[in-house]
Amino acid sequence: MRIASFVYCISTAAALSTIPVVTKKPSRFLLLGGAGRIGTAAASHLLLRDPSSQIILVGRSNDGSRAVEEVRMDHPNATVSYEQVADIWEGEGPSVDRLKSLMRESDCIIHTAGPYLHRKPTPMKLAIESRCQVYVDVSDPLPYLETACLMNHTSVTTTCLLSAGAFPGMSNVMAMEAASYLGGESVHDVRFQYFTAGLGGSGPLNLYITNLGFGEPMVQYDGGQLRFFTALSGSLLGKVNFFLNNASRSIGTSGFGNEQARQRVGSQPVFAWPFPEAATVATELRARGGSTAAMGTAPGIWNTVLAILVKLIPRPWWRNETFSKFLADFSEPMVWATDKILRASDPAGVGETHAMRVDVSGRRGPHISIVQAHDSFRQCVGQSCAEFALDCLRYPAVGVELPERRYRDPIAH
Ligand SMILES: *[C@@H]1O[C@H](CO)[C@@H](O)[C@H](O)[C@H]1NC(C)=O
Ligand SMILES: *[C@@H]1O[C@H](CO)[C@@H](O)[C@H](O)[C@H]1NC(C)=O
Ligand SMILES: *[C@@H]1O[C@H](CO)[C@@H](O)[C@H](O)[C@H]1NC(C)=O
Ligand SMILES: *[C@@H]1O[C@H](CO)[C@@H](O)[C@H](O)[C@H]1NC(C)=O
């Protein structure tokens, strides 16, 4: 059996500032959900890559000054402003008119205003109608992705990339990268495993989205067939090493960051969660075996509590937005307290550590694993969607795409 693996670890903003700026003339970015924790992280990253970028943060609240301040902390001279739009999901009405006029003046739309479950891709439709160059979002529900991909008409002049965050997003590209090391061997199994400490600094929204997912079926490969498993979401699947063990042969960046990942994250329990990449990436790779997607959180008690709740509470309740939102808000004080504890015990003082491990195995046994880790989940999502957006601006490919399809060739881009 051939084992090959490598670790990616982008940890500090300072390391990234050495990457050359990609855009020539300053681009105008419209960030939906821009006042959120992930939105401001994306804005900061765009400014890090090109300080002359023009940023408009869009949010629901009538006061976006805190978000603008947050971005200005790192980039005091940045062109950044805030616009209030009451409801970005609305199909018609005053919000749509406002959004459309903002979009017409923008080159690139970055949409991080989840949750996407039970929603229609209206913002993408508006971006296409406004003929923006680029639209990226961090969507994850499969039905949403299917509806959005149906809008892939030949008349589309916008480069649209869905699921372009950390997971799904960077993880999809990692799986394609791993598969490319199989050397032409057909893919058998594909496994996505994620870890986020606390709420990863993204507020109760992350817990709300997690809760909603428990009401959704797992859609994954089993024996080379795409199947629905209605009662699998939320089931504990066992422990995963978010590092590579010493027996592995490293390729690429030769184990950079592996020891940090071992110490900071180590082995963690994970539960099944309906991430779309278990279906979409495994389809793209024509997996002959199985696929899974799972996540875990810290402190470990959360995994146990969630697993018990999933057993007790009927599935349809989780799907109910009122219920899932209530539970997330109800848990907020506990989440706040655990975040404090995590921050105090985190050597980096952030308490938002995240890691992912993607395993792809070939039919005859070769096995490729990639581990990635970061001090902050929300910064990692923000950086990922900002990088996807910059890449789409630089290499436009009009139409609606998913990351595993856009980056299926490991040499291009
Ligand atoms: C911001 O602008 C001021 C005044 O033009 C200048 O002195 C300062 O160096 C700039 N700061 C940065 C971080 O570019
Ligand atoms: C793996 O390698 C690292 C660094 O080379 C070392 O510190 C660690 O003790 C090793 N672990 C095992 C289980 O051998
Ligand atoms: C969700 O639950 C609330 C409160 O129990 C109820 O009023 C509402 O009708 C439910 N919504 C759906 C879509 O089932
Ligand atoms: C959308 O259309 C473009 C251009 O025809 C094509 O390259 C792309 O693969 C399509 N995307 C999907 C998700 O089918």
PDB file of N, CA, C and O in Angstrom, residues 111-160:
ATOM      1  N   HIS A 111     -21.352  36.624  -1.137  1.00  0.00           N
ATOM      2  CA  HIS A 111     -22.572  36.444  -0.347  1.00  0.00           C
ATOM      3  C   HIS A 111     -22.294  35.440   0.774  1.00  0.00           C
ATOM      4  O   HIS A 111     -22.099  34.254   0.519  1.00  0.00           O
ATOM      5  N   THR A 112     -22.234  35.950   2.028  1.00  0.00           N
ATOM      6  CA  THR A 112     -21.986  35.060   3.167  1.00  0.00           C
ATOM      7  C   THR A 112     -23.150  35.133   4.168  1.00  0.00           C
ATOM      8  O   THR A 112     -22.982  34.796   5.334  1.00  0.00           O
ATOM      9  N   ALA A 113     -24.326  35.588   3.691  1.00  0.00           N
ATOM     10  CA  ALA A 113     -25.461  35.794   4.604  1.00  0.00           C
ATOM     11  C   ALA A 113     -26.334  34.552   4.717  1.00  0.00           C
ATOM     12  O   ALA A 113     -27.461  34.529   4.241  1.00  0.00           O
ATOM     13  N   GLY A 114     -25.776  33.479   5.341  1.00  0.00           N
ATOM     14  CA  GLY A 114     -26.548  32.256   5.532  1.00  0.00           C
ATOM     15  C   GLY A 114     -27.578  32.423   6.633  1.00  0.00           C
ATOM     16  O   GLY A 114     -27.649  33.497   7.230  1.00  0.00           O
ATOM     17  N   PRO A 115     -28.367  31.401   7.002  1.00  0.00           N
ATOM     18  CA  PRO A 115     -28.376  30.089   6.367  1.00  0.00           C
ATOM     19  C   PRO A 115     -29.069  30.081   4.998  1.00  0.00           C
ATOM     20  O   PRO A 115     -29.924  30.908   4.743  1.00  0.00           O
ATOM     21  N   TYR A 116     -28.679  29.133   4.170  1.00  0.00           N
ATOM     22  CA  TYR A 116     -29.199  29.010   2.807  1.00  0.00           C
ATOM     23  C   TYR A 116     -30.312  27.985   2.698  1.00  0.00           C
ATOM     24  O   TYR A 116     -30.924  27.853   1.634  1.00  0.00           O
ATOM     25  N   LEU A 117     -30.533  27.258   3.796  1.00  0.00           N
ATOM     26  CA  LEU A 117     -31.546  26.197   3.740  1.00  0.00           C
ATOM     27  C   LEU A 117     -32.935  26.804   3.537  1.00  0.00           C
ATOM     28  O   LEU A 117     -33.259  27.819   4.131  1.00  0.00           O
ATOM     29  N   HIS A 118     -33.722  26.139   2.719  1.00  0.00           N
ATOM     30  CA  HIS A 118     -35.093  26.559   2.384  1.00  0.00           C
ATOM     31  C   HIS A 118     -35.112  27.906   1.659  1.00  0.00           C
ATOM     32  O   HIS A 118     -36.113  28.612   1.690  1.00  0.00           O
ATOM     33  N   ARG A 119     -34.003  28.300   1.052  1.00  0.00           N
ATOM     34  CA  ARG A 119     -33.948  29.572   0.325  1.00  0.00           C
ATOM     35  C   ARG A 119     -33.803  29.314  -1.160  1.00  0.00           C
ATOM     36  O   ARG A 119     -33.322  28.272  -1.571  1.00  0.00           O
ATOM     37  N   LYS A 120     -34.171  30.353  -1.941  1.00  0.00           N
ATOM     38  CA  LYS A 120     -33.931  30.312  -3.389  1.00  0.00           C
ATOM     39  C   LYS A 120     -32.713  31.189  -3.681  1.00  0.00           C
ATOM     40  O   LYS A 120     -32.488  32.165  -2.976  1.00  0.00           O
ATOM     41  N   PRO A 121     -31.939  30.857  -4.734  1.00  0.00           N
ATOM     42  CA  PRO A 121     -30.728  31.660  -5.002  1.00  0.00           C
ATOM     43  C   PRO A 121     -31.031  33.019  -5.625  1.00  0.00           C
ATOM     44  O   PRO A 121     -30.456  33.393  -6.648  1.00  0.00           O
ATOM     45  N   THR A 122     -31.919  33.791  -4.965  1.00  0.00           N
ATOM     46  CA  THR A 122     -32.303  35.102  -5.498  1.00  0.00           C
ATOM     47  C   THR A 122     -31.105  36.061  -5.645  1.00  0.00           C
ATOM     48  O   THR A 122     -30.971  36.699  -6.693  1.00  0.00           O
ATOM     49  N   PRO A 123     -30.219  36.161  -4.627  1.00  0.00           N
ATOM     50  CA  PRO A 123     -29.088  37.092  -4.811  1.00  0.00           C
ATOM     51  C   PRO A 123     -28.229  36.754  -6.034  1.00  0.00           C
ATOM     52  O   PRO A 123     -27.767  37.656  -6.742  1.00  0.00           O
ATOM     53  N   MET A 124     -28.036  35.469  -6.314  1.00  0.00           N
ATOM     54  CA  MET A 124     -27.251  35.089  -7.493  1.00  0.00           C
ATOM     55  C   MET A 124     -27.977  35.520  -8.767  1.00  0.00           C
ATOM     56  O   MET A 124     -27.352  36.027  -9.711  1.00  0.00           O
ATOM     57  N   LYS A 125     -29.302  35.311  -8.763  1.00  0.00           N
ATOM     58  CA  LYS A 125     -30.107  35.689  -9.926  1.00  0.00           C
ATOM     59  C   LYS A 125     -29.972  37.198 -10.179  1.00  0.00           C
ATOM     60  O   LYS A 125     -29.782  37.625 -11.331  1.00  0.00           O
ATOM     61  N   LEU A 126     -30.047  37.981  -9.116  1.00  0.00           N
ATOM     62  CA  LEU A 126     -29.910  39.439  -9.252  1.00  0.00           C
ATOM     63  C   LEU A 126     -28.524  39.817  -9.759  1.00  0.00           C
ATOM     64  O   LEU A 126     -28.379  40.720 -10.587  1.00  0.00           O
ATOM     65  N   ALA A 127     -27.486  39.109  -9.255  1.00  0.00           N
ATOM     66  CA  ALA A 127     -26.113  39.401  -9.703  1.00  0.00           C
ATOM     67  C   ALA A 127     -25.975  39.111 -11.195  1.00  0.00           C
ATOM     68  O   ALA A 127     -25.329  39.861 -11.929  1.00  0.00           O
ATOM     69  N   ILE A 128     -26.604  38.020 -11.646  1.00  0.00           N
ATOM     70  CA  ILE A 128     -26.552  37.664 -13.066  1.00  0.00           C
ATOM     71  C   ILE A 128     -27.297  38.724 -13.889  1.00  0.00           C
ATOM     72  O   ILE A 128     -26.788  39.209 -14.905  1.00  0.00           O
ATOM     73  N   GLU A 129     -28.484  39.112 -13.405  1.00  0.00           N
ATOM     74  CA  GLU A 129     -29.269  40.127 -14.116  1.00  0.00           C
ATOM     75  C   GLU A 129     -28.548  41.463 -14.156  1.00  0.00           C
ATOM     76  O   GLU A 129     -28.679  42.213 -15.120  1.00  0.00           O
ATOM     77  N   SER A 130     -27.768  41.752 -13.093  1.00  0.00           N
ATOM     78  CA  SER A 130     -27.028  43.018 -13.052  1.00  0.00           C
ATOM     79  C   SER A 130     -25.718  42.933 -13.828  1.00  0.00           C
ATOM     80  O   SER A 130     -24.963  43.903 -13.878  1.00  0.00           O
ATOM     81  N   ARG A 131     -25.443  41.770 -14.399  1.00  0.00           N
ATOM     82  CA  ARG A 131     -24.242  41.539 -15.208  1.00  0.00           C
ATOM     83  C   ARG A 131     -22.947  41.845 -14.449  1.00  0.00           C
ATOM     84  O   ARG A 131     -21.994  42.427 -14.998  1.00  0.00           O
ATOM     85  N   CYS A 132     -22.916  41.457 -13.174  1.00  0.00           N
ATOM     86  CA  CYS A 132     -21.672  41.568 -12.403  1.00  0.00           C
ATOM     87  C   CYS A 132     -20.671  40.584 -12.999  1.00  0.00           C
ATOM     88  O   CYS A 132     -21.057  39.566 -13.563  1.00  0.00           O
ATOM     89  N   GLN A 133     -19.379  40.878 -12.822  1.00  0.00           N
ATOM     90  CA  GLN A 133     -18.375  39.943 -13.355  1.00  0.00           C
ATOM     91  C   GLN A 133     -18.365  38.632 -12.583  1.00  0.00           C
ATOM     92  O   GLN A 133     -18.284  37.555 -13.169  1.00  0.00           O
ATOM     93  N   VAL A 134     -18.436  38.765 -11.250  1.00  0.00           N
ATOM     94  CA  VAL A 134     -18.248  37.575 -10.407  1.00  0.00           C
ATOM     95  C   VAL A 134     -19.274  37.543  -9.281  1.00  0.00           C
ATOM     96  O   VAL A 134     -19.613  38.586  -8.693  1.00  0.00           O
ATOM     97  N   TYR A 135     -19.761  36.334  -8.993  1.00  0.00           N
ATOM     98  CA  TYR A 135     -20.613  36.104  -7.821  1.00  0.00           C
ATOM     99  C   TYR A 135     -20.092  34.860  -7.108  1.00  0.00           C
ATOM    100  O   TYR A 135     -19.928  33.811  -7.735  1.00  0.00           O
ATOM    101  N   VAL A 136     -19.790  34.958  -5.810  1.00  0.00           N
ATOM    102  CA  VAL A 136     -19.441  33.747  -5.042  1.00  0.00           C
ATOM    103  C   VAL A 136     -20.282  33.729  -3.766  1.00  0.00           C
ATOM    104  O   VAL A 136     -20.639  34.774  -3.230  1.00  0.00           O
ATOM    105  N   ASP A 137     -20.626  32.528  -3.316  1.00  0.00           N
ATOM    106  CA  ASP A 137     -21.304  32.417  -2.025  1.00  0.00           C
ATOM    107  C   ASP A 137     -20.754  31.228  -1.240  1.00  0.00           C
ATOM    108  O   ASP A 137     -19.883  30.498  -1.730  1.00  0.00           O
ATOM    109  N   VAL A 138     -21.239  31.064  -0.004  1.00  0.00           N
ATOM    110  CA  VAL A 138     -20.762  29.967   0.841  1.00  0.00           C
ATOM    111  C   VAL A 138     -21.927  29.018   1.148  1.00  0.00           C
ATOM    112  O   VAL A 138     -22.055  28.512   2.249  1.00  0.00           O
ATOM    113  N   SER A 139     -22.768  28.812   0.131  1.00  0.00           N
ATOM    114  CA  SER A 139     -23.972  28.001   0.317  1.00  0.00           C
ATOM    115  C   SER A 139     -23.613  26.544   0.576  1.00  0.00           C
ATOM    116  O   SER A 139     -22.578  26.053   0.120  1.00  0.00           O
ATOM    117  N   ASP A 140     -24.478  25.838   1.321  1.00  0.00           N
ATOM    118  CA  ASP A 140     -24.225  24.412   1.528  1.00  0.00           C
ATOM    119  C   ASP A 140     -25.398  23.447   1.319  1.00  0.00           C
ATOM    120  O   ASP A 140     -25.143  22.284   1.042  1.00  0.00           O
ATOM    121  N   PRO A 141     -26.674  23.842   1.407  1.00  0.00           N
ATOM    122  CA  PRO A 141     -27.688  22.789   1.236  1.00  0.00           C
ATOM    123  C   PRO A 141     -27.751  22.290  -0.217  1.00  0.00           C
ATOM    124  O   PRO A 141     -27.720  23.087  -1.155  1.00  0.00           O
ATOM    125  N   LEU A 142     -27.831  20.986  -0.371  1.00  0.00           N
ATOM    126  CA  LEU A 142     -27.893  20.400  -1.724  1.00  0.00           C
ATOM    127  C   LEU A 142     -29.049  20.951  -2.562  1.00  0.00           C
ATOM    128  O   LEU A 142     -28.839  21.262  -3.738  1.00  0.00           O
ATOM    129  N   PRO A 143     -30.287  21.051  -2.006  1.00  0.00           N
ATOM    130  CA  PRO A 143     -31.389  21.552  -2.842  1.00  0.00           C
ATOM    131  C   PRO A 143     -31.107  22.958  -3.382  1.00  0.00           C
ATOM    132  O   PRO A 143     -31.451  23.273  -4.516  1.00  0.00           O
ATOM    133  N   TYR A 144     -30.448  23.773  -2.565  1.00  0.00           N
ATOM    134  CA  TYR A 144     -30.098  25.129  -2.995  1.00  0.00           C
ATOM    135  C   TYR A 144     -29.116  25.059  -4.169  1.00  0.00           C
ATOM    136  O   TYR A 144     -29.263  25.756  -5.174  1.00  0.00           O
ATOM    137  N   LEU A 145     -28.115  24.191  -4.045  1.00  0.00           N
ATOM    138  CA  LEU A 145     -27.105  24.081  -5.107  1.00  0.00           C
ATOM    139  C   LEU A 145     -27.743  23.588  -6.398  1.00  0.00           C
ATOM    140  O   LEU A 145     -27.420  24.061  -7.488  1.00  0.00           O
ATOM    141  N   GLU A 146     -28.679  22.630  -6.258  1.00  0.00           N
ATOM    142  CA  GLU A 146     -29.345  22.106  -7.455  1.00  0.00           C
ATOM    143  C   GLU A 146     -30.143  23.200  -8.157  1.00  0.00           C
ATOM    144  O   GLU A 146     -30.070  23.353  -9.376  1.00  0.00           O
ATOM    145  N   THR A 147     -30.898  23.991  -7.377  1.00  0.00           N
ATOM    146  CA  THR A 147     -31.689  25.075  -7.971  1.00  0.00           C
ATOM    147  C   THR A 147     -30.763  26.086  -8.647  1.00  0.00           C
ATOM    148  O   THR A 147     -31.036  26.548  -9.760  1.00  0.00           O
ATOM    149  N   ALA A 148     -29.661  26.423  -7.974  1.00  0.00           N
ATOM    150  CA  ALA A 148     -28.740  27.421  -8.527  1.00  0.00           C
ATOM    151  C   ALA A 148     -28.094  26.909  -9.822  1.00  0.00           C
ATOM    152  O   ALA A 148     -27.962  27.667 -10.792  1.00  0.00           O
ATOM    153  N   CYS A 149     -27.721  25.619  -9.852  1.00  0.00           N
ATOM    154  CA  CYS A 149     -27.080  25.077 -11.059  1.00  0.00           C
ATOM    155  C   CYS A 149     -28.044  25.049 -12.245  1.00  0.00           C
ATOM    156  O   CYS A 149     -27.614  25.122 -13.399  1.00  0.00           O
ATOM    157  N   LEU A 150     -29.351  24.988 -11.956  1.00  0.00           N
ATOM    158  CA  LEU A 150     -30.337  25.020 -13.049  1.00  0.00           C
ATOM    159  C   LEU A 150     -30.396  26.395 -13.724  1.00  0.00           C
ATOM    160  O   LEU A 150     -30.967  26.547 -14.790  1.00  0.00           O
ATOM    161  N   MET A 151     -29.817  27.404 -13.061  1.00  0.00           N
ATOM    162  CA  MET A 151     -29.810  28.756 -13.660  1.00  0.00           C
ATOM    163  C   MET A 151     -28.625  28.945 -14.597  1.00  0.00           C
ATOM    164  O   MET A 151     -28.323  30.069 -15.014  1.00  0.00           O
ATOM    165  N   ASN A 152     -27.922  27.865 -14.897  1.00  0.00           N
ATOM    166  CA  ASN A 152     -26.730  27.938 -15.731  1.00  0.00           C
ATOM    167  C   ASN A 152     -27.088  28.015 -17.216  1.00  0.00           C
ATOM    168  O   ASN A 152     -26.804  27.111 -17.978  1.00  0.00           O
ATOM    169  N   HIS A 153     -27.718  29.142 -17.613  1.00  0.00           N
ATOM    170  CA  HIS A 153     -28.098  29.293 -19.016  1.00  0.00           C
ATOM    171  C   HIS A 153     -26.922  29.839 -19.825  1.00  0.00           C
ATOM    172  O   HIS A 153     -26.018  30.450 -19.269  1.00  0.00           O
ATOM    173  N   THR A 154     -27.011  29.666 -21.116  1.00  0.00           N
ATOM    174  CA  THR A 154     -25.917  30.146 -21.979  1.00  0.00           C
ATOM    175  C   THR A 154     -25.851  31.671 -21.996  1.00  0.00           C
ATOM    176  O   THR A 154     -24.815  32.240 -22.334  1.00  0.00           O
ATOM    177  N   SER A 155     -26.961  32.339 -21.612  1.00  0.00           N
ATOM    178  CA  SER A 155     -26.962  33.808 -21.630  1.00  0.00           C
ATOM    179  C   SER A 155     -26.240  34.415 -20.419  1.00  0.00           C
ATOM    180  O   SER A 155     -26.023  35.623 -20.372  1.00  0.00           O
ATOM    181  N   VAL A 156     -25.863  33.571 -19.441  1.00  0.00           N
ATOM    182  CA  VAL A 156     -25.201  34.091 -18.224  1.00  0.00           C
ATOM    183  C   VAL A 156     -23.823  34.665 -18.585  1.00  0.00           C
ATOM    184  O   VAL A 156     -23.036  34.018 -19.271  1.00  0.00           O
ATOM    185  N   THR A 157     -23.548  35.905 -18.116  1.00  0.00           N
ATOM    186  CA  THR A 157     -22.234  36.502 -18.386  1.00  0.00           C
ATOM    187  C   THR A 157     -21.422  36.665 -17.105  1.00  0.00           C
ATOM    188  O   THR A 157     -20.351  37.256 -17.106  1.00  0.00           O
ATOM    189  N   THR A 158     -21.971  36.156 -15.982  1.00  0.00           N
ATOM    190  CA  THR A 158     -21.304  36.260 -14.687  1.00  0.00           C
ATOM    191  C   THR A 158     -20.594  34.940 -14.379  1.00  0.00           C
ATOM    192  O   THR A 158     -21.129  33.879 -14.684  1.00  0.00           O
ATOM    193  N   THR A 159     -19.401  35.024 -13.785  1.00  0.00           N
ATOM    194  CA  THR A 159     -18.715  33.827 -13.284  1.00  0.00           C
ATOM    195  C   THR A 159     -19.245  33.568 -11.880  1.00  0.00           C
ATOM    196  O   THR A 159     -18.957  34.336 -10.960  1.00  0.00           O
ATOM    197  N   CYS A 160     -20.074  32.532 -11.728  1.00  0.00           N
ATOM    198  CA  CYS A 160     -20.704  32.250 -10.431  1.00  0.00           C
ATOM    199  C   CYS A 160     -20.073  30.998  -9.828  1.00  0.00           C
ATOM    200  O   CYS A 160     -19.978  29.962 -10.477  1.00  0.00           O
TER     201      CYS A 160
END
